[in-house]
Amino acid sequence: MINIEKANTLVEALPYIKRHNGKTMVVKYGGSAMKNKGIKDSVIEDLLLMSYVGINIVLVHGGGPEITQMLEKLNIKTSFVEGLRYTDEETMEIVQMVLAGKINKSLVAKINTFGGKAIGLCGVDNNMIKCSPYKNFKLGYVGEIEEVNSEIIEDSLKAGYISVIATIGVGENGETYNVNGDIAASEIAKKLKADKLILLTDVPGILIQADDDNTLIPELHEKDVEELMDNGIITGGMIPKINGCIDALNSGVNRIHILDGRIPHSIITELFTDSGIGTLICKENEGSDKYKGVVDRIENLKNETH
Amino acid sequence: MINIEKANTLVEALPYIKRHNGKTMVVKYGGSAMKNKGIKDSVIEDLLLMSYVGINIVLVHGGGPEITQMLEKLNIKTSFVEGLRYTDEETMEIVQMVLAGKINKSLVAKINTFGGKAIGLCGVDNNMIKCSPYKNFKLGYVGEIEEVNSEIIEDSLKAGYISVIATIGVGENGETYNVNGDIAASEIAKKLKADKLILLTDVPGILIQADDDNTLIPELHEKDVEELMDNGIITGGMIPKINGCIDALNSGVNRIHILDGRIPHSIITELFTDSGIGTLICKENEGSDKYKGVVDRIENLKNETH
Amino acid sequence: MINIEKANTLVEALPYIKRHNGKTMVVKYGGSAMKNKGIKDSVIEDLLLMSYVGINIVLVHGGGPEITQMLEKLNIKTSFVEGLRYTDEETMEIVQMVLAGKINKSLVAKINTFGGKAIGLCGVDNNMIKCSPYKNFKLGYVGEIEEVNSEIIEDSLKAGYISVIATIGVGENGETYNVNGDIAASEIAKKLKADKLILLTDVPGILIQADDDNTLIPELHEKDVEELMDNGIITGGMIPKINGCIDALNSGVNRIHILDGRIPHSIITELFTDSGIGTLICKENEGSDKYKGVVDRIENLKNETH
Amino acid sequence: MINIEKANTLVEALPYIKRHNGKTMVVKYGGSAMKNKGIKDSVIEDLLLMSYVGINIVLVHGGGPEITQMLEKLNIKTSFVEGLRYTDEETMEIVQMVLAGKINKSLVAKINTFGGKAIGLCGVDNNMIKCSPYKNFKLGYVGEIEEVNSEIIEDSLKAGYISVIATIGVGENGETYNVNGDIAASEIAKKLKADKLILLTDVPGILIQADDDNTLIPELHEKDVEELMDNGIITGGMIPKINGCIDALNSGVNRIHILDGRIPHSIITELFTDSGIGTLICKENEGSDKYKGVVDRIENLKNETH
Amino acid sequence: MINIEKANTLVEALPYIKRHNGKTMVVKYGGSAMKNKGIKDSVIEDLLLMSYVGINIVLVHGGGPEITQMLEKLNIKTSFVEGLRYTDEETMEIVQMVLAGKINKSLVAKINTFGGKAIGLCGVDNNMIKCSPYKNFKLGYVGEIEEVNSEIIEDSLKAGYISVIATIGVGENGETYNVNGDIAASEIAKKLKADKLILLTDVPGILIQADDDNTLIPELHEKDVEELMDNGIITGGMIPKINGCIDALNSGVNRIHILDGRIPHSIITELFTDSGIGTLICKENEGSDKYKGVVDRIENLKNETH
Amino acid sequence: MINIEKANTLVEALPYIKRHNGKTMVVKYGGSAMKNKGIKDSVIEDLLLMSYVGINIVLVHGGGPEITQMLEKLNIKTSFVEGLRYTDEETMEIVQMVLAGKINKSLVAKINTFGGKAIGLCGVDNNMIKCSPYKNFKLGYVGEIEEVNSEIIEDSLKAGYISVIATIGVGENGETYNVNGDIAASEIAKKLKADKLILLTDVPGILIQADDDNTLIPELHEKDVEELMDNGIITGGMIPKINGCIDALNSGVNRIHILDGRIPHSIITELFTDSGIGTLICKENEGSDKYKGVVDRIENLKNETH
């Protein structure tokens, strides 16, 4: 009995499995989803399932809290300028060690232990993420991405590996840089012309009212973005994030998902079930029934704001 | 909520998906599973899911009832000798038309409509199933398989097709033969050194008492077969069937499943969930927890019979 | 002595063998050439020779008379509208069985018995010939070709098979359609950008006077077609046929041959000897000496009609 | 009419074309077949036909008369020891120039002009024919083949070229050697495990009585050779020649043909028609009807000699 | 003038370049060669040259001193048992961060900056170095290598990367282990059946008298090892090291070089010039003139000790 | 000590090796470099080194003096028109024998003896250099290149061979032609889009004053050529040569080197050391430090001439 239901669930996933087969997806992994062990396990399981049904996976991760923790142990002081960590040479060494040495390889070990086939890389390998110093402020070894050389990622995917990438960049003289994870994931997705960029965050998606989960925007189209910004619905820190997404859309990425990484199996739920969760950003209305009711609601919301 | 459960079900399937990935399986399709539309759909869905998670599928089918129906319409009389249809030239023409022209292509159309990628073949294509006339009795164009030439099946699987095969054989002079479906499936599985041979039947599996489903033998090992035959547990028509399975095991097929084709999604349930259904025939006790209780029970049953 | 002559004949074929090596040719097979056993054998031998000298062959066949015969046996009445068989569901089932199950596989068996390597397919396989219901009249399951998906043909040719194709189409919901053989052959040739489309017919070619074989047009150029139609030389049923040929020429097929299928080895004679037979339809005068005298004659004929 | 006969001839060649398709054959070219322009053309045409029906061809040639002619022009005296030309350094230079520079490249030019795709090589290229000085006599730069390195021939065949090879060998220090053509052809055939070694000679084949063409031995089996030598049927210069053939048979060459190179199209006649010409040397009676009558006759002849 | 000398030097390297072309070499990098910047640069240059002349390079590195330094900064106490660092969980985290995050990626950055194409891996990637806890003593997370899975190294070499490998192992549950660098390099060389294992050390090679560089053993053969151990010439810590080398020889590694990493360009000097430096360990006397004199001397030394 | 210097030299070559890796270079070989044995050896060694560091090499050679010598031995008179040898049929035969038979195969033998992997070809092979008779004068079999068919060269390079090419062309009817070596090399370089065309000559390069080696032009840019011709610095026979080089530059060849073939290892010195020798012809100033001083000097020279 219960088995039939399980079988039915597997069968229901068929059209989604078919749709995603052979596609490349870049997953930005961070926040709560990295801290809570249960959630971490659920993310790894999601990646494995994606991998088994033929999706090429690039997992891009940061690791701010663990960096802070290690800096504290070493009594290295850290300061932030507009949300970016000032990174002197001593700090950069710790950033590199924690991201590329600890978190990256631990993720790889976890994926492999769960039955996957992962490789751990960072922007230094084959000069993958070429950087120069951040331009807006003097932030030491905070890097601005000049170019993504995706050859080593493509080699890895072709050989069947899940590519796990620590967001360390490399400069002209081999010096390393601290790179923003969202931007790195977006630039990699653009270079790979990935089908999807999936951002695991600590929010339910884009909210019309930041404190009300019921105002989630389920599907956001490029053409509506400007209006929503003008109307003050997308504000503050969301503005550059959304602009980054629009940039990715215009560079060949088909869809961007902002998912709530705090919910177990949020990726699988979005990719393989009838329920859409989080916010989907895409070029125009794809008429998906998943989002039907909610899309109407946002239309109303937009009307109300006029 | 419900979605989380669905996601969990997908995640539970992970170890099974991993185990079956890249394997070749031969499915013998016949009986009720071919007649009931709902069940037919469920079998096709099962095949698609298998295909999407990287299993190479060979679907071998017969079609006795439809042949009989067409013969009746044409007022061609038909007779059976020890369960085998006497097949004169006129009958053979109908057998070929119904199997290779109607059932085969209809199955292909159905798989493709459901989103798969299928090709319909029969033993005539590239001289795949070479036959001579049946030796035990004079049965006209009933064929005895001399050799399976699996090249065209391998070409098809390699090009990504689900191979749907009508059980028509071909003789030295191009004459065609009516071939038993179970034997054809078994010979093809042997030649391909398939990982699994799955027989969809109209019974729950091998039963100790034919009329009592509770006496299902969940796992049968080669070494026990002789004893069960001596003890009269395996009798009659089951004897050649089981002998065929043992032959396949000894020719490189890893496991044979006798499944109840009347249950929806029986293949998926067996392959991708924790529940084993039907009878598994394998070389020796694989210690699978699935079958634990029942294996003990058969030990008891065997003891009781002494 | 006689052997030297034979050797000389083989040597004379050299420039033709060279010219056709590696090319793809679509042969439409039907009419008398399918009924007379001797002629049938000669066609198969022609195909084998073509295959051995490196030509990729797609054999498209219909089978009207055998369909009619089977319908009669089953007491199913059949009617024709403007030369097209009205095809209800019951009739379609028979059409599919006869074409895809009987004729197709029998041709495959014959080719293989003669030493070839053939595969039998129909438009259902991998959704090769996608159809909708015929638009001009209500004809039931008579199909109008929407699209040819040539992937499975290309896979077969690449793997070295002679592709034998029954003209059954498939609709969106997996329902099958009865498709006109000439049109199917032409659409397949167009999609494959075949070098040649060869139509085996029951006439010597295009005749200026239908009842006088001496008025055969040996070579017909695109630019002359309109004039010949205006002058009433090409009339009636020939008009759509020739228009189809011109369409194929404009879609990348280099040459179309209308050959007399009643003559043994007509394909070989046309392809590998100095004698041209039948009508060649091509873009412009290729200055072939084969047709020299006759081309002049048609010039005269055209002049006379002015 | 005549065309039908031509078509019939092409069709009769089918089983032979099929049999030879994809095979590798080494043709030793020399004697009259190289001197008479008409015959030369006929040999080239034979090679082209072989090439077009998928045979991989290695053409090994010598060129004694042209060497003699050039030596005479240069007033270089030449002497022979047991049929082998004494080759001092000055002579060797001429041998190399005439064989590798003149004859080889002229043959290549001729094949290409006739529509083929040929490459001209000699034993120097990639150290293909490694030699040491002839051991039995002091003959200067007459070479004894130590090893054939077939890599460059295989590369050429794979890239689709007809390999034309001048029989020049190379020593350890890059010095070149004059190599016997029959032996070179045989050693190359052995290394390539060629299907056939074809020797074009100035005799009709192996004759029981050297001056009576009617005593031609059409088929010679390994087991009969010793007896024929003992009985004095195979004598003199034939002994090493036949021993070389037997050696080739034992090294994996399937059949050796000794053909009369003076007859136009002798290769095509042997390979593609029902008539066998010349002597076939093979392991045992292949029961070919071609040779039936004559095989009986040789049985008689052997009996008579007892 | 001077340029001619340079050109001559390049030419003299030709036979060595030829010999090493296409070979795989594992270089164990550690000690002084890692600390001194000038030497470090010279090692990287050596690797690049090897890479450009077609050698596949696997660079295995440790990093003890930097680990110690970081542990000190963090006030984590460290202790050694028979030369092996006791490694608790806290220490292991630091070992992993320093080796896989800092040293590994810095080496990769340096190679890439110098114009190479490097990838940084550790034993965690694709479960490359599978470990269990060290067996002889309780040492926490000191690992004993159970198996090397060389797939990811082979994938990297095939794709043209210099593989830089940090000696971190991974256990069954994804826990990481501290692995001895010499042993890791040796096991990897064995699994890859590398042509050479090159150990960069802080000594001139194997010395008969540890304090006298003039007693360097230039070439050591397997058969002499036991005698040298019996005679007390190889003693103490050298015994397991040499045993490891002999083990590698017996597992398919052709030659092992113990080189003085303190000398600039020691690898190039050994591989591409007439001078042999350090100790070569191989199966038997290869008669290399490089070592001629010294080999005699060791014969004498052995004699003297008797 | 001395070894360190050698190692340093190898290391200094690194950036050059890197730059040239995987490139295709056409070397025109003639003049003194072909006559002097020591120089000849040095050229071969240069080619081998180029080959081992991954350069694809095409060696184009003539052989005027040896042709003249052979013609003299045969008392065949020879005459020159504007530097071109009048070539009647008898002469052409000798040209072909000497170039394709003697010099070509001797070069191949030498390269192979030195450890290379060479193949000897001429313009006849696969119709590589298609010619018509020279147009400006009646010169018999002096050929004008109509087309280079580079397929056979590309096949050879891909299979790893050094391609040694004798400058014999072939006409429509298979007749052979005597082709100018510089032009042949240039046309081949153009067709291959070679990175470099290297002309080994008997002069130090392009001299401002033909008798003063100190007036060597080290680097010549396209834009300066016209001016230098107008100023009478480039005159006479240099004009067509330089025009040929400019033509090659405009057809995709990156750089042309005119080197002094009388200096040992001139190619290696130019390609792999800091010293530039000879004249480099390229599109514009590449700012190479090699030529710095000299470029200034030519600027002065040009100024002086104003």
mmCIF file of C-alpha atoms in Angstrom, chain D residues 17 39 66 89 97 103 111 117 146 153 191 193 209 264 266 276 299:
data_model
loop_
_atom_site.group_PDB
_atom_site.id
_atom_site.type_symbol
_atom_site.label_atom_id
_atom_site.label_comp_id
_atom_site.label_asym_id
_atom_site.label_seq_id
_atom_site.Cartn_x
_atom_site.Cartn_y
_atom_site.Cartn_z
ATOM 1 C CA ILE D 17 32.268 -7.799 -53.280
ATOM 2 C CA ILE D 39 48.175 -3.630 -68.861
ATOM 3 C CA GLU D 66 64.292 0.558 -65.254
ATOM 4 C CA GLU D 89 77.000 2.185 -52.902
ATOM 5 C CA MET D 97 66.271 6.987 -56.992
ATOM 6 C CA ILE D 103 58.486 4.391 -60.369
ATOM 7 C CA ILE D 111 46.352 6.081 -59.456
ATOM 8 C CA LYS D 117 43.810 8.436 -53.393
ATOM 9 C CA GLU D 146 64.951 -8.066 -40.137
ATOM 10 C CA ILE D 153 51.094 1.465 -43.598
ATOM 11 C CA LYS D 191 52.866 -8.338 -40.556
ATOM 12 C CA LYS D 193 47.868 -10.353 -41.365
ATOM 13 C CA GLN D 209 54.996 -28.751 -66.915
ATOM 14 C CA PRO D 264 44.185 -7.494 -68.567
ATOM 15 C CA SER D 266 43.447 -10.431 -64.020
ATOM 16 C CA GLY D 276 39.341 -18.481 -61.109
ATOM 17 C CA GLU D 299 44.560 -35.440 -58.177
#
